[in-house]
PDB file of N, CA, C, O and CB in Angstrom:
ATOM      1  N   UNK A   1     116.293  58.288  86.770  1.00  0.00           N
ATOM      2  CA  UNK A   1     116.475  59.016  88.017  1.00  0.00           C
ATOM      3  C   UNK A   1     115.431  60.117  88.103  1.00  0.00           C
ATOM      4  O   UNK A   1     115.112  60.761  87.104  1.00  0.00           O
ATOM      5  CB  UNK A   1     117.907  59.602  88.119  1.00  0.00           C
ATOM      6  N   UNK A   2     114.907  60.327  89.289  1.00  0.00           N
ATOM      7  CA  UNK A   2     113.990  61.438  89.564  1.00  0.00           C
ATOM      8  C   UNK A   2     114.721  62.507  90.370  1.00  0.00           C
ATOM      9  O   UNK A   2     115.609  62.201  91.166  1.00  0.00           O
ATOM     10  CB  UNK A   2     112.722  60.943  90.329  1.00  0.00           C
ATOM     11  N   UNK A   3     114.344  63.744  90.158  1.00  0.00           N
ATOM     12  CA  UNK A   3     114.924  64.847  90.915  1.00  0.00           C
ATOM     13  C   UNK A   3     114.469  64.742  92.372  1.00  0.00           C
ATOM     14  O   UNK A   3     113.268  64.666  92.630  1.00  0.00           O
ATOM     15  CB  UNK A   3     114.518  66.222  90.300  1.00  0.00           C
ATOM     16  N   UNK A   4     115.397  64.738  93.324  1.00  0.00           N
ATOM     17  CA  UNK A   4     114.995  64.673  94.728  1.00  0.00           C
ATOM     18  C   UNK A   4     114.343  65.970  95.218  1.00  0.00           C
ATOM     19  O   UNK A   4     113.736  65.991  96.289  1.00  0.00           O
ATOM     20  CB  UNK A   4     116.199  64.355  95.589  1.00  0.00           C
ATOM     21  N   UNK A   5     114.464  67.041  94.446  1.00  0.00           N
ATOM     22  CA  UNK A   5     113.881  68.320  94.836  1.00  0.00           C
ATOM     23  C   UNK A   5     112.427  68.451  94.382  1.00  0.00           C
ATOM     24  O   UNK A   5     111.559  68.796  95.185  1.00  0.00           O
ATOM     25  CB  UNK A   5     114.705  69.462  94.263  1.00  0.00           C
ATOM     26  N   UNK A   6     112.147  68.175  93.088  1.00  0.00           N
ATOM     27  CA  UNK A   6     110.793  68.379  92.552  1.00  0.00           C
ATOM     28  C   UNK A   6     110.136  67.086  92.064  1.00  0.00           C
ATOM     29  O   UNK A   6     108.983  67.105  91.635  1.00  0.00           O
ATOM     30  CB  UNK A   6     110.841  69.372  91.413  1.00  0.00           C
ATOM     31  N   UNK A   7     110.854  65.971  92.127  1.00  0.00           N
ATOM     32  CA  UNK A   7     110.360  64.638  91.723  1.00  0.00           C
ATOM     33  C   UNK A   7     110.147  64.487  90.216  1.00  0.00           C
ATOM     34  O   UNK A   7     109.480  63.544  89.789  1.00  0.00           O
ATOM     35  CB  UNK A   7     109.059  64.345  92.430  1.00  0.00           C
ATOM     36  N   UNK A   8     110.690  65.380  89.408  1.00  0.00           N
ATOM     37  CA  UNK A   8     110.560  65.301  87.954  1.00  0.00           C
ATOM     38  C   UNK A   8     111.488  64.223  87.389  1.00  0.00           C
ATOM     39  O   UNK A   8     112.529  63.916  87.970  1.00  0.00           O
ATOM     40  CB  UNK A   8     110.872  66.668  87.307  1.00  0.00           C
ATOM     41  N   UNK A   9     111.091  63.655  86.249  1.00  0.00           N
ATOM     42  CA  UNK A   9     111.942  62.699  85.542  1.00  0.00           C
ATOM     43  C   UNK A   9     112.816  63.396  84.499  1.00  0.00           C
ATOM     44  O   UNK A   9     113.620  62.744  83.833  1.00  0.00           O
ATOM     45  CB  UNK A   9     111.086  61.622  84.872  1.00  0.00           C
ATOM     46  N   UNK A  10     112.667  64.693  84.355  1.00  0.00           N
ATOM     47  CA  UNK A  10     113.373  65.467  83.340  1.00  0.00           C
ATOM     48  C   UNK A  10     114.780  65.832  83.834  1.00  0.00           C
ATOM     49  O   UNK A  10     115.117  67.008  83.968  1.00  0.00           O
ATOM     50  CB  UNK A  10     112.575  66.746  82.981  1.00  0.00           C
ATOM     51  N   UNK A  11     115.588  64.805  84.101  1.00  0.00           N
ATOM     52  CA  UNK A  11     116.926  64.969  84.661  1.00  0.00           C
ATOM     53  C   UNK A  11     117.943  64.430  83.665  1.00  0.00           C
ATOM     54  O   UNK A  11     117.783  63.332  83.133  1.00  0.00           O
ATOM     55  CB  UNK A  11     117.056  64.245  86.037  1.00  0.00           C
ATOM     56  N   UNK A  12     118.979  65.203  83.420  1.00  0.00           N
ATOM     57  CA  UNK A  12     120.031  64.769  82.511  1.00  0.00           C
ATOM     58  C   UNK A  12     121.368  64.681  83.217  1.00  0.00           C
ATOM     59  O   UNK A  12     121.621  65.403  84.182  1.00  0.00           O
ATOM     60  CB  UNK A  12     120.132  65.711  81.328  1.00  0.00           C
ATOM     61  N   UNK A  13     122.214  63.800  82.738  1.00  0.00           N
ATOM     62  CA  UNK A  13     123.543  63.623  83.312  1.00  0.00           C
ATOM     63  C   UNK A  13     124.497  64.595  82.644  1.00  0.00           C
ATOM     64  O   UNK A  13     124.530  64.699  81.418  1.00  0.00           O
ATOM     65  CB  UNK A  13     124.038  62.160  83.148  1.00  0.00           C
ATOM     66  N   UNK A  14     125.282  65.315  83.458  1.00  0.00           N
ATOM     67  CA  UNK A  14     126.241  66.263  82.895  1.00  0.00           C
ATOM     68  C   UNK A  14     127.685  65.853  83.180  1.00  0.00           C
ATOM     69  O   UNK A  14     128.621  66.560  82.807  1.00  0.00           O
ATOM     70  CB  UNK A  14     125.982  67.657  83.449  1.00  0.00           C
ATOM     71  N   UNK A  15     127.859  64.722  83.834  1.00  0.00           N
ATOM     72  CA  UNK A  15     129.212  64.214  84.057  1.00  0.00           C
ATOM     73  C   UNK A  15     129.327  63.420  85.335  1.00  0.00           C
ATOM     74  O   UNK A  15     128.711  63.768  86.343  1.00  0.00           O
ATOM     75  CB  UNK A  15     130.194  65.348  84.085  1.00  0.00           C
ATOM     76  N   UNK A  16     130.110  62.355  85.306  1.00  0.00           N
ATOM     77  CA  UNK A  16     130.380  61.552  86.498  1.00  0.00           C
ATOM     78  C   UNK A  16     129.150  61.294  87.338  1.00  0.00           C
ATOM     79  O   UNK A  16     128.234  60.594  86.906  1.00  0.00           O
ATOM     80  CB  UNK A  16     131.412  62.223  87.336  1.00  0.00           C
ATOM     81  N   UNK A  17     129.120  61.844  88.518  1.00  0.00           N
ATOM     82  CA  UNK A  17     127.990  61.716  89.441  1.00  0.00           C
ATOM     83  C   UNK A  17     127.188  63.008  89.514  1.00  0.00           C
ATOM     84  O   UNK A  17     126.584  63.300  90.546  1.00  0.00           O
ATOM     85  CB  UNK A  17     128.482  61.327  90.838  1.00  0.00           C
ATOM     86  N   UNK A  18     127.175  63.781  88.443  1.00  0.00           N
ATOM     87  CA  UNK A  18     126.538  65.095  88.423  1.00  0.00           C
ATOM     88  C   UNK A  18     125.371  65.103  87.444  1.00  0.00           C
ATOM     89  O   UNK A  18     125.504  64.671  86.299  1.00  0.00           O
ATOM     90  CB  UNK A  18     127.556  66.186  88.052  1.00  0.00           C
ATOM     91  N   UNK A  19     124.220  65.604  87.911  1.00  0.00           N
ATOM     92  CA  UNK A  19     122.993  65.633  87.121  1.00  0.00           C
ATOM     93  C   UNK A  19     122.388  67.026  87.190  1.00  0.00           C
ATOM     94  O   UNK A  19     122.722  67.814  88.075  1.00  0.00           O
ATOM     95  CB  UNK A  19     121.980  64.568  87.620  1.00  0.00           C
ATOM     96  N   UNK A  20     121.479  67.330  86.233  1.00  0.00           N
ATOM     97  CA  UNK A  20     120.809  68.627  86.205  1.00  0.00           C
ATOM     98  C   UNK A  20     119.332  68.419  85.919  1.00  0.00           C
ATOM     99  O   UNK A  20     118.977  67.734  84.959  1.00  0.00           O
ATOM    100  CB  UNK A  20     121.447  69.564  85.147  1.00  0.00           C
ATOM    101  N   UNK A  21     118.466  69.003  86.743  1.00  0.00           N
ATOM    102  CA  UNK A  21     117.020  68.918  86.541  1.00  0.00           C
ATOM    103  C   UNK A  21     116.571  70.095  85.680  1.00  0.00           C
ATOM    104  O   UNK A  21     116.838  71.251  86.008  1.00  0.00           O
ATOM    105  CB  UNK A  21     116.259  68.907  87.907  1.00  0.00           C
ATOM    106  N   UNK A  22     115.892  69.795  84.579  1.00  0.00           N
ATOM    107  CA  UNK A  22     115.429  70.838  83.662  1.00  0.00           C
ATOM    108  C   UNK A  22     114.126  71.480  84.113  1.00  0.00           C
ATOM    109  O   UNK A  22     113.697  72.474  83.526  1.00  0.00           O
ATOM    110  CB  UNK A  22     115.252  70.263  82.278  1.00  0.00           C
ATOM    111  N   UNK A  23     113.490  70.936  85.139  1.00  0.00           N
ATOM    112  CA  UNK A  23     112.232  71.495  85.643  1.00  0.00           C
ATOM    113  C   UNK A  23     112.476  72.549  86.723  1.00  0.00           C
ATOM    114  O   UNK A  23     111.921  73.646  86.649  1.00  0.00           O
ATOM    115  CB  UNK A  23     111.344  70.378  86.198  1.00  0.00           C
ATOM    116  N   UNK A  24     113.299  72.231  87.724  1.00  0.00           N
ATOM    117  CA  UNK A  24     113.518  73.187  88.825  1.00  0.00           C
ATOM    118  C   UNK A  24     114.921  73.803  88.778  1.00  0.00           C
ATOM    119  O   UNK A  24     115.306  74.542  89.684  1.00  0.00           O
ATOM    120  CB  UNK A  24     113.305  72.489  90.179  1.00  0.00           C
ATOM    121  N   UNK A  25     115.694  73.494  87.708  1.00  0.00           N
ATOM    122  CA  UNK A  25     117.017  74.079  87.469  1.00  0.00           C
ATOM    123  C   UNK A  25     117.988  73.856  88.624  1.00  0.00           C
ATOM    124  O   UNK A  25     118.717  74.768  89.015  1.00  0.00           O
ATOM    125  CB  UNK A  25     116.880  75.560  87.211  1.00  0.00           C
ATOM    126  N   UNK A  26     117.994  72.648  89.166  1.00  0.00           N
ATOM    127  CA  UNK A  26     118.945  72.353  90.230  1.00  0.00           C
ATOM    128  C   UNK A  26     120.005  71.388  89.727  1.00  0.00           C
ATOM    129  O   UNK A  26     119.775  70.595  88.814  1.00  0.00           O
ATOM    130  CB  UNK A  26     118.226  71.770  91.459  1.00  0.00           C
ATOM    131  N   UNK A  27     121.167  71.480  90.345  1.00  0.00           N
ATOM    132  CA  UNK A  27     122.268  70.579  90.053  1.00  0.00           C
ATOM    133  C   UNK A  27     122.298  69.542  91.167  1.00  0.00           C
ATOM    134  O   UNK A  27     122.216  69.895  92.343  1.00  0.00           O
ATOM    135  CB  UNK A  27     123.637  71.348  89.935  1.00  0.00           C
ATOM    136  N   UNK A  28     122.415  68.280  90.811  1.00  0.00           N
ATOM    137  CA  UNK A  28     122.353  67.196  91.784  1.00  0.00           C
ATOM    138  C   UNK A  28     123.656  66.419  91.717  1.00  0.00           C
ATOM    139  O   UNK A  28     124.030  65.913  90.659  1.00  0.00           O
ATOM    140  CB  UNK A  28     121.131  66.264  91.522  1.00  0.00           C
ATOM    141  N   UNK A  29     124.350  66.324  92.847  1.00  0.00           N
ATOM    142  CA  UNK A  29     125.569  65.528  92.919  1.00  0.00           C
ATOM    143  C   UNK A  29     125.288  64.331  93.812  1.00  0.00           C
ATOM    144  O   UNK A  29     124.794  64.482  94.929  1.00  0.00           O
ATOM    145  CB  UNK A  29     126.777  66.369  93.457  1.00  0.00           C
ATOM    146  N   UNK A  30     125.601  63.151  93.319  1.00  0.00           N
ATOM    147  CA  UNK A  30     125.382  61.926  94.078  1.00  0.00           C
ATOM    148  C   UNK A  30     126.697  61.558  94.747  1.00  0.00           C
ATOM    149  O   UNK A  30     127.721  61.386  94.085  1.00  0.00           O
ATOM    150  CB  UNK A  30     124.861  60.762  93.161  1.00  0.00           C
ATOM    151  N   UNK A  31     126.653  61.438  96.083  1.00  0.00           N
ATOM    152  CA  UNK A  31     127.832  61.063  96.863  1.00  0.00           C
ATOM    153  C   UNK A  31     127.452  59.897  97.748  1.00  0.00           C
ATOM    154  O   UNK A  31     126.888  60.084  98.826  1.00  0.00           O
ATOM    155  CB  UNK A  31     128.371  62.260  97.712  1.00  0.00           C
ATOM    156  N   UNK A  32     127.761  58.691  97.294  1.00  0.00           N
ATOM    157  CA  UNK A  32     127.366  57.493  98.042  1.00  0.00           C
ATOM    158  C   UNK A  32     125.857  57.353  98.043  1.00  0.00           C
ATOM    159  O   UNK A  32     125.241  57.208  96.988  1.00  0.00           O
ATOM    160  CB  UNK A  32     127.898  57.545  99.486  1.00  0.00           C
ATOM    161  N   UNK A  33     125.257  57.396  99.232  1.00  0.00           N
ATOM    162  CA  UNK A  33     123.796  57.310  99.347  1.00  0.00           C
ATOM    163  C   UNK A  33     123.167  58.667  99.627  1.00  0.00           C
ATOM    164  O   UNK A  33     122.007  58.733 100.035  1.00  0.00           O
ATOM    165  CB  UNK A  33     123.412  56.332 100.447  1.00  0.00           C
ATOM    166  N   UNK A  34     123.921  59.768  99.413  1.00  0.00           N
ATOM    167  CA  UNK A  34     123.433  61.120  99.684  1.00  0.00           C
ATOM    168  C   UNK A  34     123.379  61.938  98.398  1.00  0.00           C
ATOM    169  O   UNK A  34     124.092  61.654  97.436  1.00  0.00           O
ATOM    170  CB  UNK A  34     124.327  61.820 100.724  1.00  0.00           C
ATOM    171  N   UNK A  35     122.528  62.949  98.399  1.00  0.00           N
ATOM    172  CA  UNK A  35     122.435  63.903  97.298  1.00  0.00           C
ATOM    173  C   UNK A  35     122.833  65.280  97.805  1.00  0.00           C
ATOM    174  O   UNK A  35     122.426  65.681  98.896  1.00  0.00           O
ATOM    175  CB  UNK A  35     121.001  63.928  96.695  1.00  0.00           C
ATOM    176  N   UNK A  36     123.619  66.002  97.031  1.00  0.00           N
ATOM    177  CA  UNK A  36     123.896  67.412  97.300  1.00  0.00           C
ATOM    178  C   UNK A  36     123.200  68.180  96.189  1.00  0.00           C
ATOM    179  O   UNK A  36     123.515  68.007  95.011  1.00  0.00           O
ATOM    180  CB  UNK A  36     125.463  67.727  97.358  1.00  0.00           C
ATOM    181  N   UNK A  37     122.249  69.033  96.572  1.00  0.00           N
ATOM    182  CA  UNK A  37     121.424  69.749  95.598  1.00  0.00           C
ATOM    183  C   UNK A  37     121.764  71.233  95.649  1.00  0.00           C
ATOM    184  O   UNK A  37     121.711  71.850  96.712  1.00  0.00           O
ATOM    185  CB  UNK A  37     119.909  69.521  95.872  1.00  0.00           C
ATOM    186  N   UNK A  38     122.111  71.803  94.499  1.00  0.00           N
ATOM    187  CA  UNK A  38     122.375  73.238  94.390  1.00  0.00           C
ATOM    188  C   UNK A  38     121.274  73.845  93.538  1.00  0.00           C
ATOM    189  O   UNK A  38     121.081  73.450  92.389  1.00  0.00           O
ATOM    190  CB  UNK A  38     123.793  73.524  93.775  1.00  0.00           C
ATOM    191  N   UNK A  39     120.558  74.802  94.099  1.00  0.00           N
ATOM    192  CA  UNK A  39     119.504  75.503  93.365  1.00  0.00           C
ATOM    193  C   UNK A  39     120.062  76.829  92.863  1.00  0.00           C
ATOM    194  O   UNK A  39     120.755  77.538  93.594  1.00  0.00           O
ATOM    195  CB  UNK A  39     118.242  75.731  94.262  1.00  0.00           C
ATOM    196  N   UNK A  40     119.758  77.154  91.620  1.00  0.00           N
ATOM    197  CA  UNK A  40     120.272  78.368  90.991  1.00  0.00           C
ATOM    198  C   UNK A  40     119.140  79.345  90.702  1.00  0.00           C
ATOM    199  O   UNK A  40     118.007  78.937  90.449  1.00  0.00           O
ATOM    200  CB  UNK A  40     121.022  78.028  89.697  1.00  0.00           C
ATOM    201  N   UNK A  41     119.458  80.655  90.741  1.00  0.00           N
ATOM    202  CA  UNK A  41     118.468  81.649  90.338  1.00  0.00           C
ATOM    203  C   UNK A  41     118.560  81.839  88.820  1.00  0.00           C
ATOM    204  O   UNK A  41     119.341  81.159  88.154  1.00  0.00           O
ATOM    205  CB  UNK A  41     118.690  83.008  91.093  1.00  0.00           C
ATOM    206  N   UNK A  42     117.772  82.753  88.285  1.00  0.00           N
ATOM    207  CA  UNK A  42     117.707  82.940  86.834  1.00  0.00           C
ATOM    208  C   UNK A  42     118.990  83.508  86.243  1.00  0.00           C
ATOM    209  O   UNK A  42     119.215  83.410  85.037  1.00  0.00           O
ATOM    210  CB  UNK A  42     116.560  83.846  86.491  1.00  0.00           C
ATOM    211  N   UNK A  43     119.831  84.101  87.084  1.00  0.00           N
ATOM    212  CA  UNK A  43     121.091  84.667  86.606  1.00  0.00           C
ATOM    213  C   UNK A  43     122.261  83.704  86.771  1.00  0.00           C
ATOM    214  O   UNK A  43     123.400  84.057  86.465  1.00  0.00           O
ATOM    215  CB  UNK A  43     121.388  85.955  87.339  1.00  0.00           C
ATOM    216  N   UNK A  44     121.992  82.489  87.254  1.00  0.00           N
ATOM    217  CA  UNK A  44     123.027  81.475  87.374  1.00  0.00           C
ATOM    218  C   UNK A  44     123.777  81.463  88.689  1.00  0.00           C
ATOM    219  O   UNK A  44     124.759  80.734  88.835  1.00  0.00           O
ATOM    220  CB  UNK A  44     123.985  81.646  86.297  1.00  0.00           C
ATOM    221  N   UNK A  45     123.327  82.262  89.653  1.00  0.00           N
ATOM    222  CA  UNK A  45     123.973  82.272  90.966  1.00  0.00           C
ATOM    223  C   UNK A  45     123.351  81.207  91.861  1.00  0.00           C
ATOM    224  O   UNK A  45     122.156  80.925  91.766  1.00  0.00           O
ATOM    225  CB  UNK A  45     123.855  83.666  91.625  1.00  0.00           C
ATOM    226  N   UNK A  46     124.168  80.621  92.727  1.00  0.00           N
ATOM    227  CA  UNK A  46     123.649  79.611  93.652  1.00  0.00           C
ATOM    228  C   UNK A  46     122.734  80.287  94.657  1.00  0.00           C
ATOM    229  O   UNK A  46     123.111  81.251  95.322  1.00  0.00           O
ATOM    230  CB  UNK A  46     124.805  78.861  94.376  1.00  0.00           C
ATOM    231  N   UNK A  47     121.522  79.757  94.752  1.00  0.00           N
ATOM    232  CA  UNK A  47     120.514  80.296  95.648  1.00  0.00           C
ATOM    233  C   UNK A  47     120.488  79.533  96.970  1.00  0.00           C
ATOM    234  O   UNK A  47     120.342  80.129  98.037  1.00  0.00           O
ATOM    235  CB  UNK A  47     119.142  80.251  94.986  1.00  0.00           C
ATOM    236  N   UNK A  48     120.630  78.215  96.891  1.00  0.00           N
ATOM    237  CA  UNK A  48     120.482  77.386  98.079  1.00  0.00           C
ATOM    238  C   UNK A  48     121.194  76.058  97.852  1.00  0.00           C
ATOM    239  O   UNK A  48     121.205  75.531  96.740  1.00  0.00           O
ATOM    240  CB  UNK A  48     118.985  77.159  98.417  1.00  0.00           C
ATOM    241  N   UNK A  49     121.786  75.524  98.914  1.00  0.00           N
ATOM    242  CA  UNK A  49     122.414  74.206  98.858  1.00  0.00           C
ATOM    243  C   UNK A  49     121.732  73.325  99.890  1.00  0.00           C
ATOM    244  O   UNK A  49     121.601  73.709 101.052  1.00  0.00           O
ATOM    245  CB  UNK A  49     123.960  74.289  99.114  1.00  0.00           C
ATOM    246  N   UNK A  50     121.295  72.139  99.465  1.00  0.00           N
ATOM    247  CA  UNK A  50     120.617  71.199 100.352  1.00  0.00           C
ATOM    248  C   UNK A  50     121.379  69.885 100.362  1.00  0.00           C
ATOM    249  O   UNK A  50     122.009  69.511  99.373  1.00  0.00           O
ATOM    250  CB  UNK A  50     119.144  70.979  99.913  1.00  0.00           C
ATOM    251  N   UNK A  51     121.316  69.191 101.486  1.00  0.00           N
ATOM    252  CA  UNK A  51     121.879  67.852 101.600  1.00  0.00           C
ATOM    253  C   UNK A  51     120.735  66.909 101.895  1.00  0.00           C
ATOM    254  O   UNK A  51     120.020  67.094 102.880  1.00  0.00           O
ATOM    255  CB  UNK A  51     122.986  67.773 102.709  1.00  0.00           C
ATOM    256  N   UNK A  52     120.546  65.899 101.059  1.00  0.00           N
ATOM    257  CA  UNK A  52     119.445  64.956 101.208  1.00  0.00           C
ATOM    258  C   UNK A  52     120.035  63.566 101.395  1.00  0.00           C
ATOM    259  O   UNK A  52     120.919  63.140 100.652  1.00  0.00           O
ATOM    260  CB  UNK A  52     118.482  65.002  99.975  1.00  0.00           C
ATOM    261  N   UNK A  53     119.529  62.875 102.397  1.00  0.00           N
ATOM    262  CA  UNK A  53     119.995  61.506 102.666  1.00  0.00           C
ATOM    263  C   UNK A  53     119.021  60.522 102.065  1.00  0.00           C
ATOM    264  O   UNK A  53     119.220  59.312 102.174  1.00  0.00           O
ATOM    265  CB  UNK A  53     120.152  61.249 104.188  1.00  0.00           C
TER     266      UNK A  53
END
């Protein structure tokens, strides 16, 4: 799997349909044919949520 945010292959599975990109530090949830991407800042707070089809 590639990160839909930064296109990196450095993505690990953290459970069920949940993945984490080690390059851009985003959490990726797969829901059917859509991605929900949560971007975090350096302190662990959610910075931005994106929906990608």
